[in-house]
XYZ file of C-alpha atoms in Angstrom:
367
model
C -26.830 15.434 79.441
C -27.799 11.763 79.450
C -31.556 12.360 79.241
C -31.608 11.240 75.640
C -30.185 7.865 76.684
C -32.739 6.605 79.202
C -33.806 3.490 77.303
C -32.862 1.252 74.398
C -34.638 2.069 71.117
C -35.938 -1.498 70.629
C -36.217 -4.740 72.641
C -32.827 -6.108 73.716
C -31.950 -9.615 72.504
C -29.410 -11.606 74.529
C -26.873 -12.979 72.079
C -26.062 -15.880 74.406
C -29.721 -16.975 74.325
C -29.759 -16.616 70.554
C -26.656 -18.801 70.233
C -28.037 -21.385 72.683
C -31.269 -21.667 70.667
C -29.343 -23.544 67.978
C -29.770 -21.055 65.128
C -27.774 -22.021 62.061
C -28.042 -18.621 60.412
C -27.525 -15.419 62.348
C -30.274 -12.786 62.181
C -29.775 -9.988 59.675
C -29.260 -7.479 62.511
C -25.827 -9.016 63.156
C -24.599 -9.294 59.564
C -21.911 -6.722 58.822
C -21.518 -5.015 55.444
C -19.135 -7.037 53.231
C -16.268 -4.577 53.696
C -16.503 -4.886 57.504
C -16.552 -8.671 57.718
C -13.587 -10.619 59.109
C -12.851 -12.243 55.741
C -13.638 -10.876 52.300
C -14.442 -13.082 49.304
C -10.891 -12.566 48.067
C -9.213 -13.474 51.338
C -9.582 -17.036 52.573
C -6.222 -17.151 54.327
C -6.309 -17.394 58.127
C -5.724 -14.091 59.920
C -2.102 -13.227 60.673
C -1.051 -13.451 64.282
C 0.374 -10.267 65.751
C 3.504 -10.486 67.831
C 2.783 -7.268 69.655
C 5.606 -6.213 71.997
C 5.902 -8.028 75.342
C 7.274 -5.893 78.204
C 8.787 -7.243 81.431
C 7.121 -4.639 83.620
C 8.982 -5.411 86.844
C 12.048 -3.698 85.363
C 10.289 -0.318 84.993
C 10.923 0.524 88.650
C 14.103 -1.542 89.087
C 17.053 -0.227 91.110
C 19.179 -1.176 88.117
C 19.292 1.933 85.909
C 20.130 -0.105 82.800
C 17.124 -2.421 83.217
C 14.857 0.524 84.002
C 15.965 2.515 80.960
C 15.574 -0.504 78.687
C 12.049 -1.250 79.950
C 10.986 2.389 79.535
C 12.464 2.485 76.017
C 10.540 -0.681 75.126
C 7.285 0.814 76.429
C 7.868 4.065 74.536
C 8.568 2.161 71.324
C 5.456 -0.004 71.801
C 3.249 3.043 72.473
C 4.668 4.950 69.529
C 4.808 2.132 66.985
C 1.886 -0.093 67.987
C -0.392 1.564 70.557
C -0.625 -1.980 72.007
C 1.659 -4.168 74.089
C 1.542 -7.017 76.618
C 2.962 -6.816 80.136
C 4.306 -9.717 82.176
C 5.607 -9.562 85.759
C 3.081 -6.785 86.274
C 2.486 -7.338 89.991
C -1.093 -8.656 89.810
C -1.529 -12.163 91.225
C -1.955 -14.791 88.527
C -4.316 -16.658 90.827
C -6.469 -13.556 91.235
C -6.579 -13.115 87.450
C -7.649 -16.722 86.956
C -10.288 -16.722 89.701
C -11.820 -13.447 88.541
C -12.049 -14.660 84.958
C -13.589 -17.944 86.099
C -16.212 -16.293 88.318
C -17.410 -14.185 85.384
C -17.599 -17.240 83.156
C -19.794 -18.806 85.861
C -21.983 -15.687 85.881
C -22.660 -15.958 82.165
C -23.638 -19.625 82.631
C -26.463 -18.609 85.011
C -30.093 -18.768 83.811
C -31.055 -15.714 81.756
C -33.723 -14.684 84.294
C -31.017 -14.352 86.986
C -28.842 -12.216 84.719
C -31.864 -10.145 83.696
C -32.072 -8.815 87.254
C -28.973 -6.775 86.326
C -30.234 -5.566 82.917
C -28.739 -2.186 82.046
C -29.937 1.004 80.343
C -27.910 3.390 78.162
C -28.151 6.088 80.855
C -25.201 4.553 82.740
C -24.528 1.236 80.941
C -24.022 -0.346 84.367
C -25.128 -3.960 84.532
C -25.895 -6.722 82.049
C -25.988 -5.550 78.452
C -26.060 -6.699 74.851
C -25.578 -3.607 72.731
C -23.536 -0.422 72.553
C -25.062 2.736 71.124
C -28.725 3.715 70.908
C -29.257 4.263 67.193
C -32.417 2.480 66.151
C -31.879 -0.235 63.565
C -28.089 -0.309 64.055
C -26.195 -3.425 63.017
C -25.330 -5.175 66.279
C -22.283 -7.056 67.543
C -22.288 -10.744 68.511
C -21.654 -10.298 72.235
C -23.116 -9.701 75.689
C -21.309 -7.887 78.482
C -21.419 -6.756 82.093
C -20.329 -3.188 82.809
C -19.636 -1.621 86.204
C -18.028 1.496 87.646
C -15.096 0.974 89.976
C -13.478 4.400 90.468
C -13.888 6.968 91.839
C -15.341 5.231 94.882
C -18.261 7.670 94.955
C -19.561 6.042 91.738
C -19.045 2.485 92.955
C -22.283 0.593 93.511
C -21.594 -2.988 94.668
C -25.361 -3.676 94.680
C -25.193 -3.684 90.883
C -22.316 -6.172 90.955
C -23.550 -9.791 90.689
C -24.440 -11.413 94.031
C -24.117 -14.804 92.315
C -21.643 -16.507 92.157
C -21.066 -15.763 95.845
C -17.427 -14.727 95.456
C -18.044 -12.331 92.549
C -18.312 -9.050 94.474
C -15.263 -9.789 96.613
C -13.185 -10.732 93.562
C -14.290 -7.646 91.617
C -13.221 -5.421 94.523
C -9.808 -7.084 94.860
C -9.189 -7.353 91.110
C -10.190 -3.729 90.515
C -7.866 -2.521 93.275
C -4.843 -4.405 91.936
C -5.406 -3.546 88.270
C -5.961 0.142 89.088
C -2.573 0.139 90.850
C -1.054 -1.208 87.634
C -2.835 1.542 85.693
C -1.240 4.199 87.884
C 2.216 2.720 87.298
C 1.647 2.645 83.538
C 0.623 6.309 83.607
C 3.878 7.179 85.388
C 5.879 5.273 82.762
C 4.070 7.131 79.969
C 4.749 10.489 81.676
C 8.463 9.753 82.026
C 8.701 8.622 78.396
C 6.972 11.790 77.167
C 9.484 13.930 79.044
C 6.899 15.089 81.578
C 6.911 15.077 85.375
C 6.341 11.530 86.586
C 2.862 12.240 87.963
C 1.639 14.754 85.362
C -0.605 12.416 83.363
C -2.044 10.915 86.530
C -2.798 14.397 87.879
C -4.474 15.298 84.574
C -6.764 12.292 85.149
C -7.652 13.537 88.646
C -5.074 11.665 90.738
C -5.213 8.083 92.044
C -8.294 8.734 94.190
C -10.323 10.368 91.411
C -9.484 8.509 88.207
C -12.473 7.007 86.454
C -11.987 3.248 86.283
C -14.649 0.876 85.013
C -14.765 -2.804 84.159
C -16.444 -4.385 81.168
C -16.592 -8.160 81.098
C -17.155 -9.315 77.519
C -18.901 -12.567 76.664
C -18.669 -13.735 73.044
C -20.920 -16.766 72.457
C -20.243 -19.370 69.788
C -21.435 -18.140 66.410
C -22.694 -20.318 63.513
C -21.480 -17.791 60.897
C -18.387 -16.073 62.312
C -17.361 -14.845 58.864
C -20.414 -12.560 58.667
C -20.255 -10.721 61.978
C -17.980 -9.389 64.714
C -17.934 -9.693 68.491
C -17.020 -6.011 68.710
C -16.902 -3.592 65.782
C -13.750 -1.606 64.935
C -13.107 1.209 67.399
C -10.463 2.995 69.386
C -11.039 3.105 73.129
C -12.435 6.514 74.118
C -10.808 6.548 77.567
C -7.230 6.787 78.803
C -5.774 3.303 78.619
C -7.194 -0.210 78.653
C -5.883 -3.152 80.675
C -7.288 -6.309 79.103
C -7.284 -9.785 80.606
C -7.841 -11.892 77.478
C -9.116 -15.431 77.131
C -5.875 -17.396 76.834
C -7.630 -20.321 75.154
C -9.501 -18.504 72.389
C -7.943 -15.745 70.288
C -10.286 -12.943 69.293
C -8.687 -9.498 69.582
C -7.510 -8.053 66.276
C -5.391 -4.914 65.902
C -5.321 -2.797 62.761
C -1.719 -2.261 61.678
C -0.777 -0.637 58.384
C -4.184 -1.457 56.929
C -4.203 -5.148 57.940
C -6.052 -6.873 60.765
C -3.689 -8.914 62.931
C -4.901 -11.398 65.552
C -3.202 -10.951 68.927
C -1.850 -14.129 70.486
C -2.069 -13.719 74.287
C 0.996 -14.521 76.386
C 0.136 -16.596 79.503
C -0.564 -14.489 82.606
C -0.082 -11.234 80.687
C -2.305 -8.195 80.378
C -2.799 -6.563 76.993
C -2.427 -2.776 77.273
C -3.623 -0.268 74.726
C -3.562 3.510 74.404
C -6.955 5.262 74.462
C -8.114 8.511 72.879
C -7.547 10.578 76.054
C -3.832 9.714 76.103
C -3.715 10.608 72.409
C -5.146 14.031 73.292
C -2.901 14.604 76.352
C 0.230 13.575 74.431
C -0.784 15.793 71.480
C -0.795 12.645 69.302
C 2.757 11.538 70.162
C 1.023 8.392 71.411
C -2.035 7.382 69.405
C -4.939 5.081 70.053
C -5.266 2.243 67.571
C -8.325 0.761 65.940
C -9.129 -2.771 67.056
C -12.007 -5.250 66.873
C -13.012 -8.721 68.060
C -13.753 -11.750 65.908
C -15.946 -14.647 67.071
C -15.579 -18.402 66.937
C -17.884 -21.144 65.678
C -16.691 -23.749 68.216
C -15.879 -21.884 71.423
C -17.252 -19.044 73.472
C -14.851 -16.459 74.873
C -14.629 -14.279 78.005
C -12.368 -11.241 78.444
C -12.117 -8.528 81.111
C -11.360 -4.953 80.081
C -10.550 -2.420 82.787
C -10.736 1.095 81.392
C -8.497 3.595 83.178
C -10.027 6.990 82.408
C -9.926 10.637 83.426
C -12.322 11.879 86.091
C -15.322 12.523 83.887
C -15.783 16.262 84.521
C -12.137 17.348 84.076
C -11.090 19.161 80.911
C -8.619 17.098 78.911
C -6.343 18.869 76.446
C -2.781 18.508 75.112
C -0.162 18.921 77.859
C 1.354 22.405 77.650
C 4.896 20.952 77.617
C 4.040 19.044 74.414
C 2.693 22.062 72.553
C 4.955 24.403 70.548
C 4.881 26.658 67.493
C 6.141 23.722 65.444
C 3.595 21.349 67.010
C 0.473 23.323 67.994
C -2.285 21.799 70.101
C -4.224 19.390 67.904
C -7.307 19.061 70.114
C -9.662 21.469 71.888
C -10.313 21.053 75.646
C -13.168 18.625 76.345
C -14.385 16.658 79.350
C -14.532 12.888 79.176
C -18.284 13.117 79.883
C -18.710 15.167 76.708
C -16.414 12.896 74.736
C -17.978 9.554 75.609
C -21.521 10.741 74.931
C -20.737 10.373 71.221
C -19.725 6.727 71.663
C -22.734 5.987 73.859
C -24.992 7.399 71.164
C -23.446 5.865 68.069
C -21.621 2.800 69.368
C -18.173 1.683 68.099
C -17.136 3.961 65.253
C -13.517 3.327 64.271
C -11.362 6.391 65.002
C -13.858 8.884 63.582
C -14.442 10.690 66.842
C -10.894 11.512 67.907
C -9.838 12.320 64.338
C -12.812 14.651 63.875
C -11.616 16.800 66.791
C -8.685 17.972 64.690
C -11.051 20.004 62.531
C -14.081 22.176 63.343
C -16.328 20.038 61.167
C -18.847 17.794 62.985
C -18.312 14.046 63.179
C -19.575 12.171 60.157
C -22.112 9.410 60.568
C -20.854 5.889 61.133
């Protein structure tokens, strides 16, 4: 299935190297069409900050029924109204979060020839990359990244994880383990809120041992013309849910809400959670993924860690039978995550075109 994705269609340029070269004008390949730029000619106001819901997650499994019900209600409301929320008291060590973020920042400071040893291909995306999608001549995003598989263990390849800095592999293993545990708890909360058995969504993903978890560390270099480009183009996440460790010092994530782009202000020591397309399908669109993007900064670079908590790639995903009725028929056909993500790997970030196109028999339109 991935044979068409063995190599990039043109030489890969490292955005970090481009930024470090001192360019004052970004190459045309990174300039977005006027309608896709962070600010239009008619809008010189700073972006609005989004006060997305903040959930005290420790209460979700409290012995106190009142606290538990309130926390679950807050999560349901956030999923239904926003598709995004932040969690505090989530059970992952703050020190581990900080150290893991710092070790990846150190990795991106290494000489380019060291990082090049981990250069990726579109066949798996694992390793050091600088573009998403394989369409020749595509307009590119102002970012580099490192992508690796974490779950299921059979796909884990620590040899692809950076050997430098020395603590990187150990931290990735520990961080992945703890954040995956959080992902499982979130799935249980979603199941309860949807009126399903507590473990139904997790079972649909293959169970704790078989979920597909992967980590993408995003590096957004300083940009001399941040008003012309984006660090990551508008998209909804194709997987199940995303657990994002943002850069607390540099805002960048923007969420589309009621037609406006709102900049998320990270809460200290919180994770930002968002619903992906697979949860939208399983919930029969009761919960919906939300378009988001990343803006860049002229003065500061930015590092974020996104752990994608996905279905086992060869399982059929379709609306849960309990959420389908004559009044609300199944909106999506069965499809494996392997089949689903091939579209994204071919075309790159594409708004919500893919998941919305599944509602009709017509093929996806071009980006």
